[in-house]
Short mmCIF file of C-alpha atoms and ligand atoms in Angstrom, two decimals:
data_model
loop_
_atom_site.label_atom_id
_atom_site.label_comp_id
_atom_site.label_asym_id
_atom_site.label_seq_id
_atom_site.Cartn_x
_atom_site.Cartn_y
_atom_site.Cartn_z
CA MET X 1 0.12 60.97 -29.64
CA ALA X 2 -3.67 60.75 -29.92
CA GLN X 3 -3.49 57.21 -28.62
CA ARG X 4 -1.45 58.31 -25.61
CA ARG X 5 -3.89 61.10 -24.88
CA ARG X 6 -6.84 58.71 -24.93
CA GLY X 7 -4.91 56.45 -22.51
CA THR X 8 -4.36 59.36 -20.14
CA VAL X 9 -8.04 60.35 -20.20
CA ARG X 10 -9.02 56.75 -19.51
CA ASP X 11 -6.54 56.51 -16.60
CA LEU X 12 -7.88 59.75 -15.18
CA ARG X 13 -11.47 58.51 -15.35
CA ARG X 14 -10.46 55.24 -13.69
CA GLY X 15 -8.63 57.17 -10.99
CA ASN X 16 -11.68 59.37 -10.32
CA ARG X 17 -13.89 56.32 -10.19
CA ALA X 18 -11.64 54.62 -7.59
CA VAL X 19 -11.47 57.79 -5.46
CA LEU X 20 -15.28 58.13 -5.45
CA LEU X 21 -15.92 54.46 -4.83
CA ARG X 22 -13.53 54.38 -1.85
CA GLU X 23 -15.07 57.53 -0.40
CA LEU X 24 -18.58 56.07 -0.74
CA TYR X 25 -17.50 52.70 0.62
CA PHE X 26 -15.78 54.02 3.75
CA SER X 27 -17.91 57.11 4.45
CA GLY X 28 -21.23 56.46 2.71
CA PRO X 29 -24.08 57.11 2.39
CA ARG X 30 -23.18 60.47 0.87
CA SER X 31 -24.80 63.00 -1.43
CA ARG X 32 -23.14 64.04 -4.71
CA GLN X 33 -22.39 67.44 -3.17
CA GLU X 34 -20.68 65.83 -0.17
CA LEU X 35 -18.67 63.58 -2.50
CA SER X 36 -17.48 66.54 -4.46
CA ALA X 37 -16.43 68.38 -1.28
CA ALA X 38 -14.70 65.31 0.19
CA THR X 39 -12.77 64.29 -2.92
CA GLY X 40 -12.06 67.64 -4.55
CA LEU X 41 -13.59 66.38 -7.82
CA SER X 42 -15.87 68.76 -9.73
CA GLN X 43 -19.66 68.41 -9.48
CA ALA X 44 -19.67 67.45 -13.17
CA SER X 45 -17.11 64.65 -12.68
CA VAL X 46 -18.97 63.34 -9.64
CA SER X 47 -22.21 63.38 -11.56
CA ASN X 48 -20.68 61.53 -14.57
CA VAL X 49 -18.93 58.87 -12.53
CA THR X 50 -21.87 58.22 -10.19
CA ARG X 51 -24.20 57.88 -13.21
CA GLU X 52 -21.87 55.21 -14.56
CA LEU X 53 -21.64 53.42 -11.17
CA ILE X 54 -25.43 53.47 -10.74
CA SER X 55 -26.04 52.08 -14.23
CA GLU X 56 -23.63 49.23 -13.48
CA GLY X 57 -25.48 48.45 -10.23
CA ILE X 58 -22.42 49.12 -8.06
CA VAL X 59 -23.92 52.19 -6.39
CA ALA X 60 -27.56 52.71 -5.38
CA GLU X 61 -29.65 55.69 -4.29
CA VAL X 62 -30.75 55.11 -0.71
CA GLY X 63 -32.95 58.05 0.21
CA SER X 64 -32.47 61.77 0.56
CA VAL X 65 -31.83 64.54 3.06
CA ASP X 66 -33.28 68.04 3.06
CA SER X 67 -30.86 70.70 1.99
CA GLU X 68 -30.81 74.31 3.17
CA VAL X 69 -31.31 75.57 -0.35
CA GLY X 70 -33.09 73.99 -3.28
CA ARG X 71 -34.07 70.37 -3.77
CA PRO X 72 -33.43 67.58 -1.24
CA ARG X 73 -30.10 65.85 -1.78
CA VAL X 74 -30.13 62.21 -2.86
CA LEU X 75 -27.90 59.91 -0.83
CA LEU X 76 -25.73 57.29 -2.56
CA GLN X 77 -24.24 54.10 -1.18
CA VAL X 78 -22.28 51.11 -2.46
CA ASN X 79 -24.80 48.33 -3.16
CA PRO X 80 -23.86 45.54 -0.71
CA ASP X 81 -25.35 42.88 -3.01
CA TYR X 82 -23.44 43.94 -6.12
CA GLY X 83 -20.90 41.20 -5.44
CA TYR X 84 -19.42 38.94 -2.80
CA VAL X 85 -15.96 38.19 -1.45
CA VAL X 86 -14.58 35.07 0.22
CA GLY X 87 -12.01 35.13 3.05
CA VAL X 88 -9.98 32.10 4.12
CA ASP X 89 -7.97 31.66 7.33
CA VAL X 90 -5.44 28.83 7.14
CA GLY X 91 -4.46 28.19 10.77
CA GLU X 92 -2.56 25.51 12.65
CA THR X 93 -5.76 23.94 13.99
CA ARG X 94 -8.33 24.72 11.29
CA VAL X 95 -9.14 26.08 7.84
CA GLN X 96 -11.98 28.59 8.04
CA VAL X 97 -13.80 29.90 4.96
CA GLU X 98 -16.26 32.81 5.11
CA LEU X 99 -18.48 34.50 2.53
CA PHE X 100 -19.24 38.22 2.84
CA ASP X 101 -21.34 40.72 0.92
CA LEU X 102 -19.72 44.06 0.03
CA ALA X 103 -20.75 45.56 3.39
CA MET X 104 -18.66 42.71 4.90
CA THR X 105 -21.70 41.13 6.49
CA GLU X 106 -21.10 37.40 6.84
CA GLN X 107 -23.34 35.32 4.60
CA ALA X 108 -22.00 31.81 5.25
CA LYS X 109 -19.11 30.06 6.99
CA ALA X 110 -17.39 26.66 6.81
CA ASP X 111 -14.81 25.17 9.19
CA TYR X 112 -12.42 22.31 8.57
CA PRO X 113 -10.49 21.11 11.67
CA MET X 114 -6.84 20.23 11.05
CA ASP X 115 -4.56 17.95 13.03
CA PRO X 116 -2.20 20.49 14.70
CA ALA X 117 0.70 18.08 14.12
CA ARG X 118 0.43 17.74 10.33
CA HIS X 119 -0.70 20.04 7.49
CA PRO X 120 0.02 18.42 4.10
CA ALA X 121 -0.57 21.05 1.41
CA PRO X 122 -2.97 18.84 -0.64
CA GLU X 123 -5.27 18.47 2.42
CA VAL X 124 -5.26 22.21 3.09
CA VAL X 125 -5.94 22.91 -0.61
CA ALA X 126 -8.83 20.40 -0.61
CA ALA X 127 -10.31 22.06 2.50
CA ILE X 128 -10.10 25.55 0.94
CA LEU X 129 -11.76 24.39 -2.31
CA ALA X 130 -14.47 22.47 -0.44
CA GLY X 131 -15.03 25.53 1.77
CA ILE X 132 -15.50 27.87 -1.22
CA ASP X 133 -18.12 25.50 -2.71
CA ALA X 134 -19.83 25.10 0.67
CA VAL X 135 -20.18 28.82 1.48
CA LEU X 136 -21.43 29.66 -2.04
CA ALA X 137 -24.07 26.89 -1.78
CA ASP X 138 -25.07 27.95 1.76
CA GLY X 139 -25.24 31.63 0.87
CA GLY X 140 -27.11 30.93 -2.39
CA VAL X 141 -24.51 32.96 -4.29
CA PRO X 142 -23.58 32.04 -7.90
CA ARG X 143 -19.84 31.94 -8.54
CA GLU X 144 -20.13 34.69 -11.20
CA ALA X 145 -21.07 37.07 -8.36
CA VAL X 146 -17.82 36.41 -6.47
CA LEU X 147 -15.23 39.16 -6.96
CA GLY X 148 -12.41 37.07 -5.54
CA VAL X 149 -11.03 34.92 -2.74
CA GLY X 150 -8.51 36.23 -0.19
CA ILE X 151 -6.43 33.71 1.75
CA GLY X 152 -4.42 34.35 4.94
CA VAL X 153 -1.68 31.80 5.67
CA PRO X 154 1.05 31.61 8.32
CA GLY X 155 4.62 32.22 7.16
CA VAL X 156 6.31 34.10 4.36
CA VAL X 157 4.31 34.66 1.15
CA GLU X 158 6.31 35.49 -1.98
CA GLN X 159 4.08 37.00 -4.68
CA ARG X 160 6.28 36.76 -7.78
CA PRO X 161 6.78 35.14 -10.23
CA GLU X 162 4.14 32.93 -8.61
CA VAL X 163 2.76 32.72 -5.08
CA ILE X 164 5.09 30.61 -2.92
CA VAL X 165 4.45 29.97 0.77
CA ASP X 166 7.16 29.09 3.29
CA ALA X 167 5.49 28.26 6.59
CA GLN X 168 7.66 26.67 9.26
CA THR X 169 4.71 26.13 11.61
CA LEU X 170 2.83 24.15 8.91
CA GLY X 171 5.96 22.31 7.79
CA TRP X 172 5.61 23.98 4.35
CA ASP X 173 8.76 24.55 2.32
CA ARG X 174 8.15 26.54 -0.86
CA VAL X 175 4.55 25.44 -1.48
CA PRO X 176 3.11 26.87 -4.77
CA LEU X 177 -0.28 27.50 -3.14
CA GLU X 178 -1.92 29.45 -5.95
CA ARG X 179 -0.94 26.87 -8.59
CA LEU X 180 -2.32 24.05 -6.41
CA LEU X 181 -5.62 25.90 -5.89
CA ARG X 182 -5.89 26.71 -9.62
CA ALA X 183 -6.55 23.01 -10.29
CA GLY X 184 -9.92 23.48 -8.57
CA THR X 185 -11.08 27.07 -9.13
CA ASP X 186 -10.84 29.90 -11.65
CA LEU X 187 -11.87 32.65 -9.19
CA PRO X 188 -9.35 35.47 -8.63
CA LEU X 189 -7.07 34.40 -5.74
CA LEU X 190 -5.13 36.76 -3.45
CA ILE X 191 -2.82 35.25 -0.85
CA ASP X 192 -1.08 37.02 2.04
CA ASN X 193 0.40 36.35 5.47
CA GLY X 194 -2.31 35.93 8.14
CA ALA X 195 -0.85 38.62 10.41
CA ASN X 196 -1.04 41.05 7.47
CA THR X 197 -4.68 40.15 6.72
CA MET X 198 -5.52 40.57 10.42
CA GLY X 199 -3.75 43.95 10.34
CA ARG X 200 -5.86 44.99 7.33
CA ALA X 201 -9.05 43.95 9.11
CA GLU X 202 -8.13 46.17 12.08
CA LEU X 203 -7.06 49.00 9.73
CA TRP X 204 -10.34 48.98 7.78
CA PHE X 205 -12.91 47.93 10.35
CA GLY X 206 -11.31 47.80 13.82
CA ALA X 207 -8.98 49.66 16.17
CA GLY X 208 -6.92 51.08 13.28
CA ARG X 209 -9.75 52.93 11.50
CA GLY X 210 -8.77 56.41 10.46
CA THR X 211 -5.01 55.79 10.70
CA GLN X 212 -2.42 55.27 7.96
CA ASN X 213 0.65 54.14 9.92
CA LEU X 214 0.21 51.44 12.49
CA VAL X 215 1.67 48.28 13.89
CA VAL X 216 -0.56 45.38 14.90
CA GLY X 217 1.30 43.12 17.35
CA LEU X 218 -0.19 39.64 17.61
CA ILE X 219 0.55 37.35 20.55
CA GLY X 220 -0.71 33.79 20.42
CA SER X 221 1.37 30.75 21.07
CA GLY X 222 3.98 32.62 19.00
CA VAL X 223 4.38 36.34 18.26
CA GLY X 224 4.03 38.25 14.98
CA ALA X 225 3.14 41.70 13.68
CA ALA X 226 1.71 43.52 10.71
CA ILE X 227 3.40 46.79 9.84
CA ILE X 228 1.09 49.12 7.94
CA SER X 229 2.70 52.10 6.32
CA GLN X 230 0.69 54.71 4.38
CA GLY X 231 -2.33 52.40 4.49
CA THR X 232 -0.65 49.30 3.06
CA ALA X 233 1.23 46.37 4.56
CA ASP X 234 5.00 46.85 4.54
CA ARG X 235 6.37 43.44 3.61
CA GLY X 236 10.08 44.24 3.28
CA SER X 237 12.32 43.22 0.37
CA SER X 238 11.36 39.53 0.31
CA ALA X 239 8.01 39.51 2.12
CA SER X 240 9.16 38.49 5.60
CA ALA X 241 8.82 41.87 7.38
CA GLY X 242 6.80 41.78 10.59
CA GLU X 243 8.64 38.90 12.29
CA TRP X 244 8.47 40.89 15.52
CA GLY X 245 8.56 37.70 17.60
CA HIS X 246 12.15 37.10 16.55
CA THR X 247 13.59 40.47 17.48
CA PRO X 248 16.10 40.01 20.30
CA VAL X 249 15.11 41.27 23.75
CA VAL X 250 17.85 39.45 25.75
CA VAL X 251 21.40 38.90 24.52
CA CYS X 252 22.35 35.26 25.29
CA GLY X 253 18.75 34.63 26.43
CA ARG X 254 16.32 31.72 26.22
CA THR X 255 16.25 29.45 23.18
CA CYS X 256 13.48 30.28 20.71
CA ARG X 257 11.43 27.95 18.43
CA CYS X 258 13.32 29.49 15.49
CA GLY X 259 16.65 28.17 16.82
CA ASN X 260 18.10 31.54 17.89
CA VAL X 261 18.33 32.80 21.45
CA GLY X 262 16.77 35.74 23.28
CA CYS X 263 13.84 36.36 20.86
CA LEU X 264 10.74 38.22 22.09
CA GLU X 265 8.65 35.12 21.33
CA ALA X 266 10.79 33.09 23.76
CA TYR X 267 9.53 35.39 26.56
CA VAL X 268 6.03 36.67 25.74
CA GLY X 269 4.54 33.98 23.46
CA ALA X 270 1.87 32.02 25.38
CA GLU X 271 3.96 28.86 25.19
CA ALA X 272 7.02 30.68 26.54
CA MET X 273 5.07 32.42 29.33
CA LEU X 274 3.82 29.04 30.55
CA GLU X 275 7.29 27.50 30.29
CA ARG X 276 8.81 30.35 32.30
CA TYR X 277 6.05 29.95 34.88
CA ALA X 278 6.66 26.19 35.21
CA GLU X 279 10.44 26.69 35.44
CA ALA X 280 9.90 29.21 38.26
CA GLY X 281 7.95 26.61 40.25
CA GLY X 282 4.40 27.50 39.08
CA ALA X 283 1.93 24.64 38.58
CA VAL X 284 0.42 24.54 35.06
CA ALA X 285 -2.83 22.66 35.67
CA ALA X 286 -4.97 23.14 32.57
CA ALA X 287 -4.38 20.99 29.47
CA ASP X 288 -4.84 23.70 26.83
CA GLN X 289 -2.72 26.85 26.57
CA GLU X 290 -5.66 29.23 26.72
CA SER X 291 -7.04 28.01 30.07
CA ALA X 292 -3.51 27.66 31.46
CA LEU X 293 -2.65 31.25 30.57
CA ALA X 294 -5.97 32.50 31.99
CA ALA X 295 -5.13 30.71 35.29
CA LEU X 296 -1.64 32.24 35.32
CA ILE X 297 -3.07 35.74 34.79
CA LEU X 298 -5.59 35.13 37.57
CA GLU X 299 -2.81 34.08 39.97
CA ALA X 300 -0.84 37.20 39.02
CA GLY X 301 -3.61 39.24 40.66
CA THR X 302 -2.22 38.15 44.04
CA ALA X 303 1.00 39.98 44.94
CA GLY X 304 4.02 37.85 45.84
CA THR X 305 2.99 34.80 43.79
CA VAL X 306 5.11 33.15 41.09
CA GLY X 307 2.41 34.18 38.62
CA ALA X 308 2.71 37.86 39.64
CA ARG X 309 6.47 37.77 39.05
CA ILE X 310 6.18 36.05 35.64
CA ILE X 311 3.50 38.48 34.40
CA ASP X 312 5.46 41.47 35.72
CA GLU X 313 8.53 40.31 33.77
CA THR X 314 6.41 39.59 30.68
CA ILE X 315 5.05 43.14 30.74
CA ARG X 316 8.59 44.50 30.95
CA TYR X 317 9.78 42.46 27.95
CA LEU X 318 6.67 43.41 26.00
CA GLY X 319 7.06 47.08 26.94
CA ALA X 320 10.67 47.06 25.72
CA ALA X 321 9.60 45.45 22.43
CA ILE X 322 6.72 47.91 21.89
CA GLY X 323 9.06 50.79 22.75
CA GLY X 324 11.44 49.48 20.10
CA LEU X 325 8.65 49.53 17.50
CA ILE X 326 7.64 53.07 18.47
CA ASN X 327 11.22 54.36 18.22
CA LEU X 328 11.91 52.54 14.96
CA LEU X 329 8.65 53.10 13.05
CA ASN X 330 6.98 56.17 14.62
CA PRO X 331 3.47 54.66 14.21
CA GLU X 332 0.24 56.59 14.84
CA ARG X 333 -1.05 53.61 16.79
CA VAL X 334 0.18 50.29 18.15
CA ILE X 335 -2.57 47.69 18.37
CA LEU X 336 -2.13 44.61 20.51
CA GLY X 337 -4.05 41.45 19.63
CA GLY X 338 -3.89 37.69 19.20
CA TRP X 339 -5.70 35.55 21.79
CA ALA X 340 -2.88 35.75 24.36
CA GLY X 341 -2.28 39.46 23.69
CA LEU X 342 -5.97 40.17 24.30
CA LEU X 343 -6.02 38.03 27.46
CA LEU X 344 -2.99 39.91 28.82
CA GLY X 345 -4.18 43.30 27.58
CA GLU X 346 -7.67 43.07 29.11
CA THR X 347 -6.11 43.21 32.58
CA TYR X 348 -2.73 44.84 32.02
CA LEU X 349 -3.08 47.36 29.17
CA ASP X 350 -2.19 50.32 31.41
CA ALA X 351 0.88 48.52 32.77
CA ILE X 352 1.93 47.62 29.19
CA ARG X 353 1.53 51.28 28.11
CA ASP X 354 3.62 52.37 31.07
CA ALA X 355 6.36 49.84 30.31
CA ALA X 356 6.38 50.92 26.64
CA ARG X 357 6.66 54.57 27.70
CA ARG X 358 9.80 53.78 29.73
CA HIS X 359 11.44 52.33 26.60
CA SER X 360 10.31 54.97 24.09
CA LEU X 361 11.68 58.32 23.09
CA ARG X 362 9.44 61.08 24.36
CA HIS X 363 8.36 62.54 21.01
CA PRO X 364 7.27 59.36 19.16
CA PHE X 365 5.58 58.05 22.34
CA ALA X 366 3.59 61.28 22.71
CA THR X 367 2.23 60.99 19.17
CA THR X 368 1.16 57.35 19.34
CA SER X 369 -1.44 55.37 21.27
CA ILE X 370 -1.45 51.74 22.38
CA GLU X 371 -4.82 49.99 22.04
CA LEU X 372 -6.28 46.49 21.87
CA CYS X 373 -7.60 44.85 18.69
CA THR X 374 -11.38 45.22 18.56
CA LEU X 375 -12.25 42.48 16.05
CA GLY X 376 -11.14 39.55 18.21
CA PRO X 377 -8.70 36.78 17.36
CA ASP X 378 -10.78 35.44 14.44
CA ALA X 379 -10.38 38.40 12.08
CA VAL X 380 -7.89 36.70 9.72
CA ALA X 381 -10.64 35.54 7.31
CA LEU X 382 -12.34 38.97 7.37
CA GLY X 383 -9.00 40.62 6.66
CA ALA X 384 -8.26 38.17 3.84
CA ALA X 385 -11.62 39.03 2.27
CA THR X 386 -10.56 42.69 2.12
CA LEU X 387 -7.87 41.71 -0.46
CA PRO X 388 -10.39 41.14 -3.31
CA LEU X 389 -12.51 44.00 -1.93
CA GLU X 390 -9.58 46.40 -2.28
CA MET X 391 -8.95 45.16 -5.83
CA PHE X 392 -12.59 45.92 -6.63
CA LEU X 393 -12.54 49.39 -5.03
CA ASN X 394 -9.41 50.24 -7.02
CA GLY X 395 -11.18 49.22 -10.21
CA GLU X 396 -8.71 46.41 -11.01
ZN1 ZN U 1 13.09 33.35 17.39
#
């Protein structure tokens, strides 16, 4: 009984510590009085926990503000140099490794180009391990100061009993990524789907700040999404939730990369948009998808062109798909990103909103907003680095 009671007291203290640390991290600098008001913890608890955090070097005093009565209030903030986190983006064309301090300011970065046609797991693992060594050396950070490494990968990431990655676009079939990396590092490793890490980056630092329920729709060559429910990624029963690109928008429609027909990705993915344009008689001049899509969007500015028709249809398919998300999930915000999503959204966001409105029920549409990602298409590594950061803030 006494043992259980001690356990409960310890859990309570750990809970208070996590609540205070999160409040300071996301809203700091703050005075002890403000912390007490914001968290509902007593002044005494705040004072005890902050004393502990200051003595451990996690929190620092960063000045003071005058108060209306009595002494000036000392402001507290999470010490950005207490530790560091590493974020890794495993993409089809490159492995990118970035080192951040706790304020998520980039300290160093390493890039390893990949042949888009082949991604053997041992080569990707070697690039990640080399990247971790390189950014620590560049940033002058000893490995003891690293709280963990977050890794965003394409495909489905099973967490248990060990991390297994199935990534069709990389040609990976049940790759035990964590076990392979363990041969070269003993740092804590956290692995998640890249769309989910991008979603977390937008939730914590971008267009999703201040919300709890959102969907981040990502359009690149293909189409994916991160569904964030009550502040955490909703992965479904076996970690494949968010495959928005493979929701049907046309029964008996175009063939998709996944082998089915009529998927959203077969209409609004950059590759599909360019294919539809070429089939309709449009001339795809540029060699790379990004310039070709930019040219198509430019042509669409002139009424009556093939480009105008293709973009108009694309917006209708996209609007139907966003409307479906709004009706199904009732999100506070829908955020559109990915390089192609941003390219399209910069010119056509209002038209996309209008198309989504036509396919949404009135009530859920009225309580949501449709915005563009603000962190750009390279936020996968930043989002991955929030995985060890969250572990730290939760006191794990
Ligand atoms: Zn599909």
